[in-house]
CSV table of C-alpha atoms and ligand atoms in Angstrom, one decimal:
chain,number,residue,atom,x,y,z
A,51,MET,CA,0.0,0.0,0.0
A,52,ASP,CA,1.4,3.5,-1.0
A,53,PHE,CA,1.6,5.6,2.2
A,54,ILE,CA,0.6,9.2,1.7
A,55,PRO,CA,3.0,11.3,3.7
A,56,VAL,CA,1.6,14.2,5.8
A,57,ASN,CA,3.8,16.6,3.8
A,58,GLU,CA,5.8,16.6,0.6
A,59,PRO,CA,7.3,19.8,-0.7
A,60,LEU,CA,7.3,20.9,-4.3
A,61,LEU,CA,10.8,21.5,-5.5
A,62,ASP,CA,10.4,21.4,-9.3
A,63,GLY,CA,11.1,25.1,-10.1
A,64,ASN,CA,14.6,26.7,-10.2
A,65,GLU,CA,15.8,25.0,-7.0
A,66,LYS,CA,18.3,22.7,-8.8
A,67,LYS,CA,19.6,25.4,-11.1
A,68,TYR,CA,20.4,27.8,-8.2
A,69,LEU,CA,21.8,25.0,-6.1
A,70,CYS,CA,24.1,24.0,-9.0
A,71,GLU,CA,25.2,27.7,-9.1
A,72,CYS,CA,26.3,27.4,-5.5
A,73,ILE,CA,28.3,24.3,-6.2
A,74,ASP,CA,29.8,25.8,-9.4
A,75,THR,CA,30.9,29.0,-7.7
A,76,GLY,CA,31.9,27.4,-4.4
A,77,TRP,CA,29.6,29.7,-2.5
A,78,ILE,CA,28.0,27.4,0.0
A,79,SER,CA,28.3,29.2,3.4
A,80,SER,CA,26.4,32.1,4.9
A,81,GLU,CA,28.7,34.5,3.1
A,82,GLY,CA,27.3,33.6,-0.3
A,83,PRO,CA,25.4,36.2,-2.4
A,84,PHE,CA,22.0,34.4,-2.5
A,85,VAL,CA,21.6,35.0,1.3
A,86,LYS,CA,21.3,38.8,0.9
A,87,GLU,CA,19.2,38.4,-2.2
A,88,PHE,CA,16.8,36.1,-0.4
A,89,GLU,CA,16.7,38.5,2.6
A,90,GLN,CA,15.8,41.4,0.4
A,91,LYS,CA,13.2,39.6,-1.7
A,92,MET,CA,11.5,37.9,1.2
A,93,SER,CA,11.3,41.0,3.3
A,94,ALA,CA,10.0,43.0,0.3
A,95,THR,CA,7.1,40.5,0.0
A,96,VAL,CA,5.9,41.6,3.4
A,97,ASP,CA,6.7,45.3,3.0
A,98,ARG,CA,9.6,45.3,5.4
A,99,ALA,CA,12.9,47.2,5.1
A,100,TYR,CA,15.1,44.5,6.6
A,101,GLY,CA,15.3,40.7,6.5
A,102,ILE,CA,17.8,38.7,8.6
A,103,ALA,CA,17.9,35.0,7.6
A,104,VAL,CA,18.6,32.5,10.4
A,105,SER,CA,18.9,28.7,10.7
A,106,ASN,CA,15.2,28.0,11.6
A,107,GLY,CA,12.0,29.6,12.8
A,108,THR,CA,12.8,28.7,16.4
A,109,ALA,CA,16.1,30.6,16.2
A,110,ALA,CA,14.3,33.5,14.7
A,111,LEU,CA,12.0,33.7,17.7
A,112,GLU,CA,15.0,33.5,20.1
A,113,VAL,CA,16.8,36.3,18.3
A,114,ALA,CA,13.5,38.4,18.2
A,115,VAL,CA,13.0,38.1,21.9
A,116,GLN,CA,16.7,38.8,22.7
A,117,ALA,CA,16.9,41.7,20.3
A,118,SER,CA,13.7,43.2,21.8
A,119,GLY,CA,15.5,43.5,25.2
A,120,ILE,CA,13.3,41.0,27.0
A,121,GLY,CA,15.0,39.5,30.0
A,122,GLU,CA,14.8,38.1,33.5
A,123,GLY,CA,11.4,38.5,35.1
A,124,ASP,CA,9.7,40.2,32.1
A,125,GLU,CA,6.3,38.8,31.0
A,126,VAL,CA,5.4,38.1,27.4
A,127,ILE,CA,1.7,37.4,26.5
A,128,MET,CA,1.2,34.5,24.0
A,129,PRO,CA,-1.2,31.7,23.2
A,130,ALA,CA,-1.3,28.6,25.4
A,131,PHE,CA,-1.8,26.6,22.3
A,132,THR,CA,1.3,26.9,20.0
A,133,ILE,CA,4.6,25.3,19.3
A,134,ILE,CA,7.1,25.3,22.2
A,135,SER,CA,9.5,27.5,20.2
A,136,CYS,CA,7.4,30.5,21.2
A,137,ALA,CA,7.6,29.8,24.9
A,138,MET,CA,11.2,28.6,24.8
A,139,ALA,CA,12.4,31.8,23.3
A,140,VAL,CA,11.0,33.6,26.3
A,141,THR,CA,12.0,31.2,29.1
A,142,LYS,CA,15.5,30.9,27.7
A,143,VAL,CA,16.2,34.6,28.7
A,144,GLY,CA,14.5,34.1,32.1
A,145,ALA,CA,11.3,35.8,31.1
A,146,VAL,CA,7.8,34.4,31.8
A,147,PRO,CA,5.2,33.4,29.1
A,148,VAL,CA,1.8,34.5,30.2
A,149,LEU,CA,-0.8,32.4,28.4
A,150,ILE,CA,-4.0,33.1,26.6
A,151,ASP,CA,-6.7,30.5,25.8
A,152,SER,CA,-7.7,29.8,22.2
A,153,ASP,CA,-10.7,30.6,20.1
A,154,LEU,CA,-12.3,27.2,19.3
A,155,HIS,CA,-13.1,28.3,15.8
A,156,THR,CA,-10.1,30.1,14.5
A,157,TRP,CA,-7.7,28.2,16.7
A,158,ASN,CA,-5.8,31.4,17.4
A,159,MET,CA,-5.5,33.1,20.8
A,160,CYS,CA,-8.6,34.8,22.1
A,161,VAL,CA,-7.8,38.5,21.9
A,162,ASP,CA,-10.6,39.3,24.4
A,163,GLU,CA,-8.6,37.7,27.2
A,164,ILE,CA,-5.3,39.7,26.6
A,165,GLU,CA,-6.0,43.0,28.5
A,166,ALA,CA,-6.8,41.3,31.8
A,167,LYS,CA,-3.4,39.6,31.7
A,168,ILE,CA,-1.4,42.8,31.3
A,169,THR,CA,0.7,43.7,34.4
A,170,PRO,CA,3.5,46.2,35.1
A,171,ARG,CA,5.9,43.5,34.1
A,172,THR,CA,4.4,42.8,30.7
A,173,LYS,CA,7.0,43.7,28.0
A,174,ALA,CA,5.5,42.3,24.9
A,175,ILE,CA,2.7,40.5,23.2
A,176,MET,CA,3.6,37.6,20.9
A,177,ILE,CA,1.1,37.2,18.1
A,178,VAL,CA,1.2,33.7,16.7
A,179,HIS,CA,-0.9,33.1,13.6
A,180,LEU,CA,-1.9,29.5,13.6
A,181,TYR,CA,-2.9,27.0,10.9
A,182,GLY,CA,-3.8,29.4,8.2
A,183,LEU,CA,-5.9,32.2,9.6
A,184,PRO,CA,-4.4,35.4,11.1
A,185,VAL,CA,-4.9,36.6,14.6
A,186,GLU,CA,-7.2,39.7,15.1
A,187,VAL,CA,-4.2,41.9,14.6
A,188,ASP,CA,-5.8,45.4,14.9
A,189,ARG,CA,-7.1,44.7,18.4
A,190,VAL,CA,-3.7,43.4,19.6
A,191,LEU,CA,-1.9,46.4,18.1
A,192,ALA,CA,-4.3,48.8,19.9
A,193,LEU,CA,-3.6,47.1,23.2
A,194,ALA,CA,0.1,47.2,22.6
A,195,LYS,CA,-0.1,50.9,21.9
A,196,LYS,CA,-2.3,51.6,24.9
A,197,TYR,CA,0.1,49.9,27.3
A,198,SER,CA,3.4,50.6,25.4
A,199,LEU,CA,4.2,47.0,24.7
A,200,LYS,CA,6.4,45.5,22.1
A,201,VAL,CA,4.8,43.2,19.5
A,202,ILE,CA,6.7,40.1,18.3
A,203,GLU,CA,4.8,38.5,15.4
A,204,ASP,CA,5.4,34.9,14.7
A,205,ALA,CA,4.3,34.5,11.0
A,206,ALA,CA,6.1,31.1,10.7
A,207,GLU,CA,3.0,29.6,9.1
A,208,MET,CA,1.8,32.6,7.2
A,209,HIS,CA,3.8,33.1,4.0
A,210,GLY,CA,1.6,35.0,1.5
A,211,GLN,CA,-1.3,35.5,4.0
A,212,THR,CA,-2.7,39.0,4.7
A,213,TYR,CA,-4.8,40.6,7.4
A,214,LYS,CA,-7.2,43.2,6.0
A,215,GLY,CA,-5.1,43.3,2.9
A,216,LYS,CA,-1.7,43.9,4.6
A,217,PRO,CA,0.9,41.1,4.7
A,218,CYS,CA,1.3,38.9,7.8
A,219,GLY,CA,4.9,39.5,8.8
A,220,SER,CA,4.4,43.3,8.6
A,221,PHE,CA,2.7,43.9,12.0
A,222,GLY,CA,5.3,43.2,14.7
A,223,ASP,CA,8.0,45.5,15.8
A,224,ILE,CA,9.8,42.4,14.7
A,225,SER,CA,8.2,39.5,12.9
A,226,THR,CA,9.5,36.0,12.1
A,227,PHE,CA,9.1,33.2,9.6
A,228,SER,CA,10.1,29.5,9.3
A,229,PHE,CA,11.0,27.8,6.1
A,230,TYR,CA,10.6,24.2,7.3
A,231,PRO,CA,9.4,21.9,4.5
A,232,ASN,CA,5.7,22.0,5.6
A,233,LYS,CA,5.6,25.8,5.1
A,234,HIS,CA,4.3,27.5,1.9
A,235,ILE,CA,7.9,28.1,0.9
A,236,THR,CA,10.8,26.1,2.2
A,237,THR,CA,14.6,26.1,2.4
A,238,GLY,CA,14.8,22.7,4.1
A,239,GLU,CA,15.5,24.3,7.5
A,240,GLY,CA,15.5,28.0,7.8
A,241,GLY,CA,13.9,31.1,9.2
A,242,MET,CA,13.9,34.9,8.9
A,243,LEU,CA,13.4,38.0,11.1
A,244,VAL,CA,11.9,41.0,9.4
A,245,THR,CA,11.6,44.5,10.7
A,246,ASP,CA,11.7,48.2,9.7
A,247,ASP,CA,13.9,49.2,12.5
A,248,ASP,CA,17.5,49.6,11.4
A,249,GLU,CA,18.9,49.3,15.0
A,250,LEU,CA,16.9,46.2,15.6
A,251,ALA,CA,18.0,44.7,12.3
A,252,GLN,CA,21.7,45.3,13.2
A,253,ARG,CA,21.2,43.8,16.6
A,254,CYS,CA,19.6,40.7,15.0
A,255,ARG,CA,22.6,40.3,12.7
A,256,LEU,CA,24.9,40.4,15.6
A,257,LEU,CA,22.9,37.9,17.6
A,258,ARG,CA,22.6,35.4,14.8
A,259,ASN,CA,26.4,35.3,14.4
A,260,LEU,CA,28.0,34.8,17.8
A,261,CYS,CA,28.1,38.5,18.6
A,262,PHE,CA,31.4,39.0,16.9
A,263,ARG,CA,32.7,42.4,17.8
A,264,LYS,CA,32.7,44.7,14.7
A,265,ASP,CA,36.2,46.2,15.3
A,266,VAL,CA,38.0,43.0,16.3
A,267,ARG,CA,36.9,39.6,15.2
A,268,TYR,CA,37.0,36.7,17.7
A,269,VAL,CA,36.6,39.1,20.6
A,270,HIS,CA,33.1,39.0,22.2
A,271,ASP,CA,31.4,41.4,24.6
A,272,GLU,CA,28.3,39.1,24.7
A,273,ILE,CA,27.3,35.5,24.2
A,274,SER,CA,25.0,34.4,21.5
A,275,ASP,CA,24.5,31.5,19.1
A,276,ASN,CA,25.5,30.6,15.6
A,277,TYR,CA,22.2,30.8,13.8
A,278,ARG,CA,23.6,31.5,10.3
A,279,PHE,CA,21.7,30.6,7.1
A,280,THR,CA,23.7,29.1,4.2
A,281,ASN,CA,23.8,30.1,0.5
A,282,LEU,CA,22.5,26.6,-0.3
A,283,GLN,CA,19.4,27.3,1.8
A,284,ALA,CA,19.0,30.7,0.1
A,285,ALA,CA,19.3,29.1,-3.3
A,286,VAL,CA,16.3,26.9,-2.6
A,287,GLY,CA,14.5,29.9,-0.9
A,288,LEU,CA,14.8,32.1,-3.9
A,289,ALA,CA,13.4,29.4,-6.3
A,290,GLN,CA,10.5,28.8,-3.9
A,291,LEU,CA,9.8,32.6,-3.5
A,292,GLU,CA,9.3,32.9,-7.2
A,293,ARG,CA,6.3,30.7,-6.8
A,294,LEU,CA,4.8,32.0,-3.6
A,295,GLU,CA,1.5,33.2,-5.1
A,296,GLU,CA,1.1,30.0,-7.1
A,297,PHE,CA,1.8,28.0,-3.9
A,298,VAL,CA,-0.8,29.9,-1.9
A,299,GLU,CA,-3.4,29.5,-4.6
A,300,ARG,CA,-2.6,25.8,-4.7
A,301,LYS,CA,-3.0,25.4,-1.0
A,302,ARG,CA,-6.3,27.3,-1.1
A,303,ALA,CA,-7.5,25.1,-3.9
A,304,MET,CA,-6.6,22.0,-1.8
A,305,GLY,CA,-8.4,23.4,1.2
A,306,ARG,CA,-11.6,24.0,-0.8
A,307,TYR,CA,-11.3,20.5,-2.3
A,308,TYR,CA,-11.0,18.8,1.1
A,309,THR,CA,-13.8,20.9,2.6
A,310,GLU,CA,-16.1,20.1,-0.2
A,311,LYS,CA,-15.5,16.4,0.2
A,312,LEU,CA,-15.4,16.3,4.0
A,313,ARG,CA,-18.3,18.6,4.7
A,314,ASN,CA,-20.9,15.8,5.1
A,315,ILE,CA,-18.8,13.6,7.4
A,316,GLN,CA,-20.4,14.0,10.8
A,317,GLY,CA,-18.2,14.7,13.9
A,318,LEU,CA,-15.6,16.8,12.2
A,319,MET,CA,-15.0,20.5,12.7
A,320,LEU,CA,-13.4,21.7,9.5
A,321,PRO,CA,-11.2,24.9,9.1
A,322,ILE,CA,-13.0,28.2,8.5
A,323,GLU,CA,-12.6,29.2,4.8
A,324,LYS,CA,-13.1,32.9,5.2
A,325,MET,CA,-13.1,35.5,8.0
A,326,GLU,CA,-14.0,39.1,7.2
A,327,TYR,CA,-10.3,40.0,7.5
A,328,ALA,CA,-8.7,37.0,5.6
A,329,ASP,CA,-9.2,33.9,3.5
A,330,ASN,CA,-7.6,30.8,5.0
A,331,ILE,CA,-4.3,29.8,3.4
A,332,TYR,CA,-4.3,26.3,5.0
A,333,TRP,CA,-0.8,26.1,6.4
A,334,VAL,CA,-2.0,22.5,6.8
A,335,TYR,CA,-5.5,21.2,6.6
A,336,GLY,CA,-6.5,20.9,10.2
A,337,ILE,CA,-9.5,19.1,11.6
A,338,VAL,CA,-10.9,19.0,15.1
A,339,LEU,CA,-13.1,16.2,16.4
A,340,ASP,CA,-16.6,17.1,17.7
A,341,SER,CA,-17.0,16.6,21.5
A,342,GLU,CA,-19.4,13.6,20.9
A,343,ILE,CA,-16.6,11.7,19.3
A,344,GLN,CA,-14.9,9.7,22.0
A,345,ALA,CA,-11.6,9.2,20.2
A,346,ASP,CA,-8.7,11.6,20.6
A,347,ASN,CA,-6.2,12.7,18.0
A,348,ILE,CA,-3.6,10.1,18.8
A,349,THR,CA,-6.1,7.3,18.0
A,350,MET,CA,-7.1,9.1,14.8
A,351,GLN,CA,-3.4,9.2,13.8
A,352,LYS,CA,-3.0,5.5,14.4
A,353,LEU,CA,-6.2,4.6,12.6
A,354,LEU,CA,-5.4,6.8,9.6
A,355,ALA,CA,-1.9,5.3,9.4
A,356,LYS,CA,-3.5,1.8,9.0
A,357,GLU,CA,-5.3,3.3,6.0
A,358,GLY,CA,-2.0,4.4,4.5
A,359,ILE,CA,-2.5,8.0,5.5
A,360,GLY,CA,0.0,10.2,7.3
A,361,SER,CA,-1.3,12.8,9.8
A,362,ARG,CA,-0.1,14.7,12.8
A,363,THR,CA,-1.7,15.7,16.1
A,364,PHE,CA,-2.0,19.5,16.8
A,365,PHE,CA,0.4,21.3,19.1
A,366,TRP,CA,0.5,20.4,22.8
A,367,CYS,CA,-0.4,23.3,25.2
A,368,MET,CA,2.4,25.2,26.9
A,369,HIS,CA,1.0,24.9,30.4
A,370,GLU,CA,0.8,21.1,30.0
A,371,GLN,CA,4.5,20.7,28.8
A,372,PRO,CA,6.2,18.3,31.3
A,373,ILE,CA,9.3,20.5,31.3
A,374,TYR,CA,7.4,23.6,32.4
A,375,GLN,CA,5.4,21.7,35.0
A,376,LYS,CA,8.7,20.4,36.4
A,377,GLN,CA,10.0,23.9,36.6
A,378,GLY,CA,6.8,25.0,38.5
A,379,LEU,CA,5.5,27.2,35.7
A,380,PHE,CA,1.8,27.6,34.9
A,381,LEU,CA,0.8,25.7,38.1
A,382,ASN,CA,-3.0,25.2,38.3
A,383,GLU,CA,-3.6,27.1,35.1
A,384,ALA,CA,-6.2,25.8,32.8
A,385,TYR,CA,-7.0,26.8,29.2
A,386,PRO,CA,-10.0,24.6,28.2
A,387,ASN,CA,-10.2,25.5,24.5
A,388,ALA,CA,-6.4,25.1,24.0
A,389,GLU,CA,-6.6,21.7,25.9
A,390,TYR,CA,-9.5,20.7,23.6
A,391,LEU,CA,-7.6,21.6,20.4
A,392,ALA,CA,-4.5,19.8,21.6
A,393,ARG,CA,-6.4,16.6,22.2
A,394,LYS,CA,-8.9,16.6,19.4
A,395,GLY,CA,-7.1,18.4,16.6
A,396,PHE,CA,-5.0,16.8,13.9
A,397,TYR,CA,-4.1,17.5,10.3
A,398,ILE,CA,-4.2,15.4,7.2
A,399,PRO,CA,-1.8,15.3,4.2
A,400,SER,CA,-1.6,18.8,2.8
A,401,GLY,CA,1.9,19.3,1.3
A,402,LEU,CA,2.3,21.2,-2.0
A,403,ALA,CA,3.1,18.0,-3.9
A,404,LEU,CA,-0.2,16.3,-3.0
A,405,THR,CA,-2.3,15.2,-5.9
A,406,GLU,CA,-6.1,15.1,-6.3
A,407,LYS,CA,-5.9,11.3,-6.4
A,408,GLN,CA,-4.1,11.2,-3.0
A,409,MET,CA,-6.6,13.7,-1.6
A,410,ASP,CA,-9.5,11.4,-2.7
A,411,LYS,CA,-7.8,8.5,-1.0
A,412,VAL,CA,-7.4,10.6,2.2
A,413,VAL,CA,-11.1,11.4,2.2
A,414,THR,CA,-12.1,7.8,1.7
A,415,GLY,CA,-9.8,6.7,4.4
A,416,LEU,CA,-11.0,9.4,6.8
A,417,LEU,CA,-14.6,8.4,6.2
A,418,LYS,CA,-13.8,4.8,6.9
A,419,VAL,CA,-12.1,5.7,10.1
A,420,MET,CA,-14.9,7.9,11.3
A,421,ASN,CA,-17.5,5.2,10.6
A,422,SER,CA,-15.4,2.8,12.6
A,423,ILE,CA,-15.2,5.0,15.7
A,424,ARG,CA,-18.8,6.5,15.8
B,147,LIG,C1,4.0,29.0,14.6
B,147,LIG,C2,5.4,28.4,14.6
B,147,LIG,N1,6.3,29.1,15.1
B,147,LIG,C3,7.6,28.6,15.1
B,147,LIG,C4,7.9,27.4,14.5
B,147,LIG,C5,9.3,26.9,14.5
B,147,LIG,O1,9.9,26.9,13.2
B,147,LIG,P1,11.1,25.9,13.0
B,147,LIG,O2,10.6,24.5,12.9
B,147,LIG,O3,11.7,26.4,11.6
B,147,LIG,O4,12.1,26.0,14.0
B,147,LIG,C6,6.9,26.7,13.8
B,147,LIG,C7,7.2,25.4,13.1
B,147,LIG,O5,6.4,24.8,12.6
B,147,LIG,C8,5.6,27.2,13.9
B,147,LIG,O6,4.6,26.5,13.3
């Protein structure tokens, strides 16, 4: 039986040509010319002045938090339901993530709950757009302005998405992307920070590269990591970026196709196709089981695998992470919607290389699984 992987990227544009150029010229490190070109072109797609490419989206968040001057004892507001990269960037500098429950329909953080969580220690709000629909940005920006807070925008899953017609990635004082292969454009591993602030951009460049002192190399006033991005990654990124619009359209078509076919299966909450501020770009095609369905997402993953279908469970909540519980963080905190999504949400194959025939097989398999558990 052919197994349908949960993600397969599409690499049939100029990727090979640009990679060969790297090999032919010998430019394979972060010093190569494609890196700057990719930074310029990617940041331009989201109307930002500066792009700083780094080794992955997690590194981008870490650099964003550090460059924003967030440190020991500061608080950063963020969703309870997200990838650990968001919380880790904050806890690594000794700051505290302050969590917000999710909206059960958009799966993004519930903006209504933010203001009550702002304290004198709050330094920033981290906007994390999840699964294909943007957060209600205007309301977050208004709060940030009212309380003089910084905004870090994690647009890892949002290449090509807009909020009220403006690109995601253009809203934070600093915004970040990931280019992991399940993203709309990929560089294998990779990430980027984008900003309009010249000083912040310079600080990010320093932090991504071991904080080498400008005047004397190999002398360091500060410690940071090596989060450099190679010319090889940039070669792939440039080729992918040429097709961003096509890829977004392809994902939207996939989303519509799945929704059309899955609409009549009972017990599934499907992704919202349109909000008044954005159309879904289906980072992945996520599904949440209705409460009357007893099974959880781990069971679904196993049953789908038996049908030859790859799937993944949704993120696990930050307050339920064993490492944070061990550290005494988030004690007795509960975020019921986030907990529900983490247990009942999963996504089905939705990579850019997916064919209609494969999608039909996924739909048939999912229907069979749902009939077996109901
Ligand atoms: C919202 C979000 N932020 C950050 C990341 C981390 O990116 P990376 O895997 O490139 O480190 C991801 C990865 O999927 C993500 O979905």
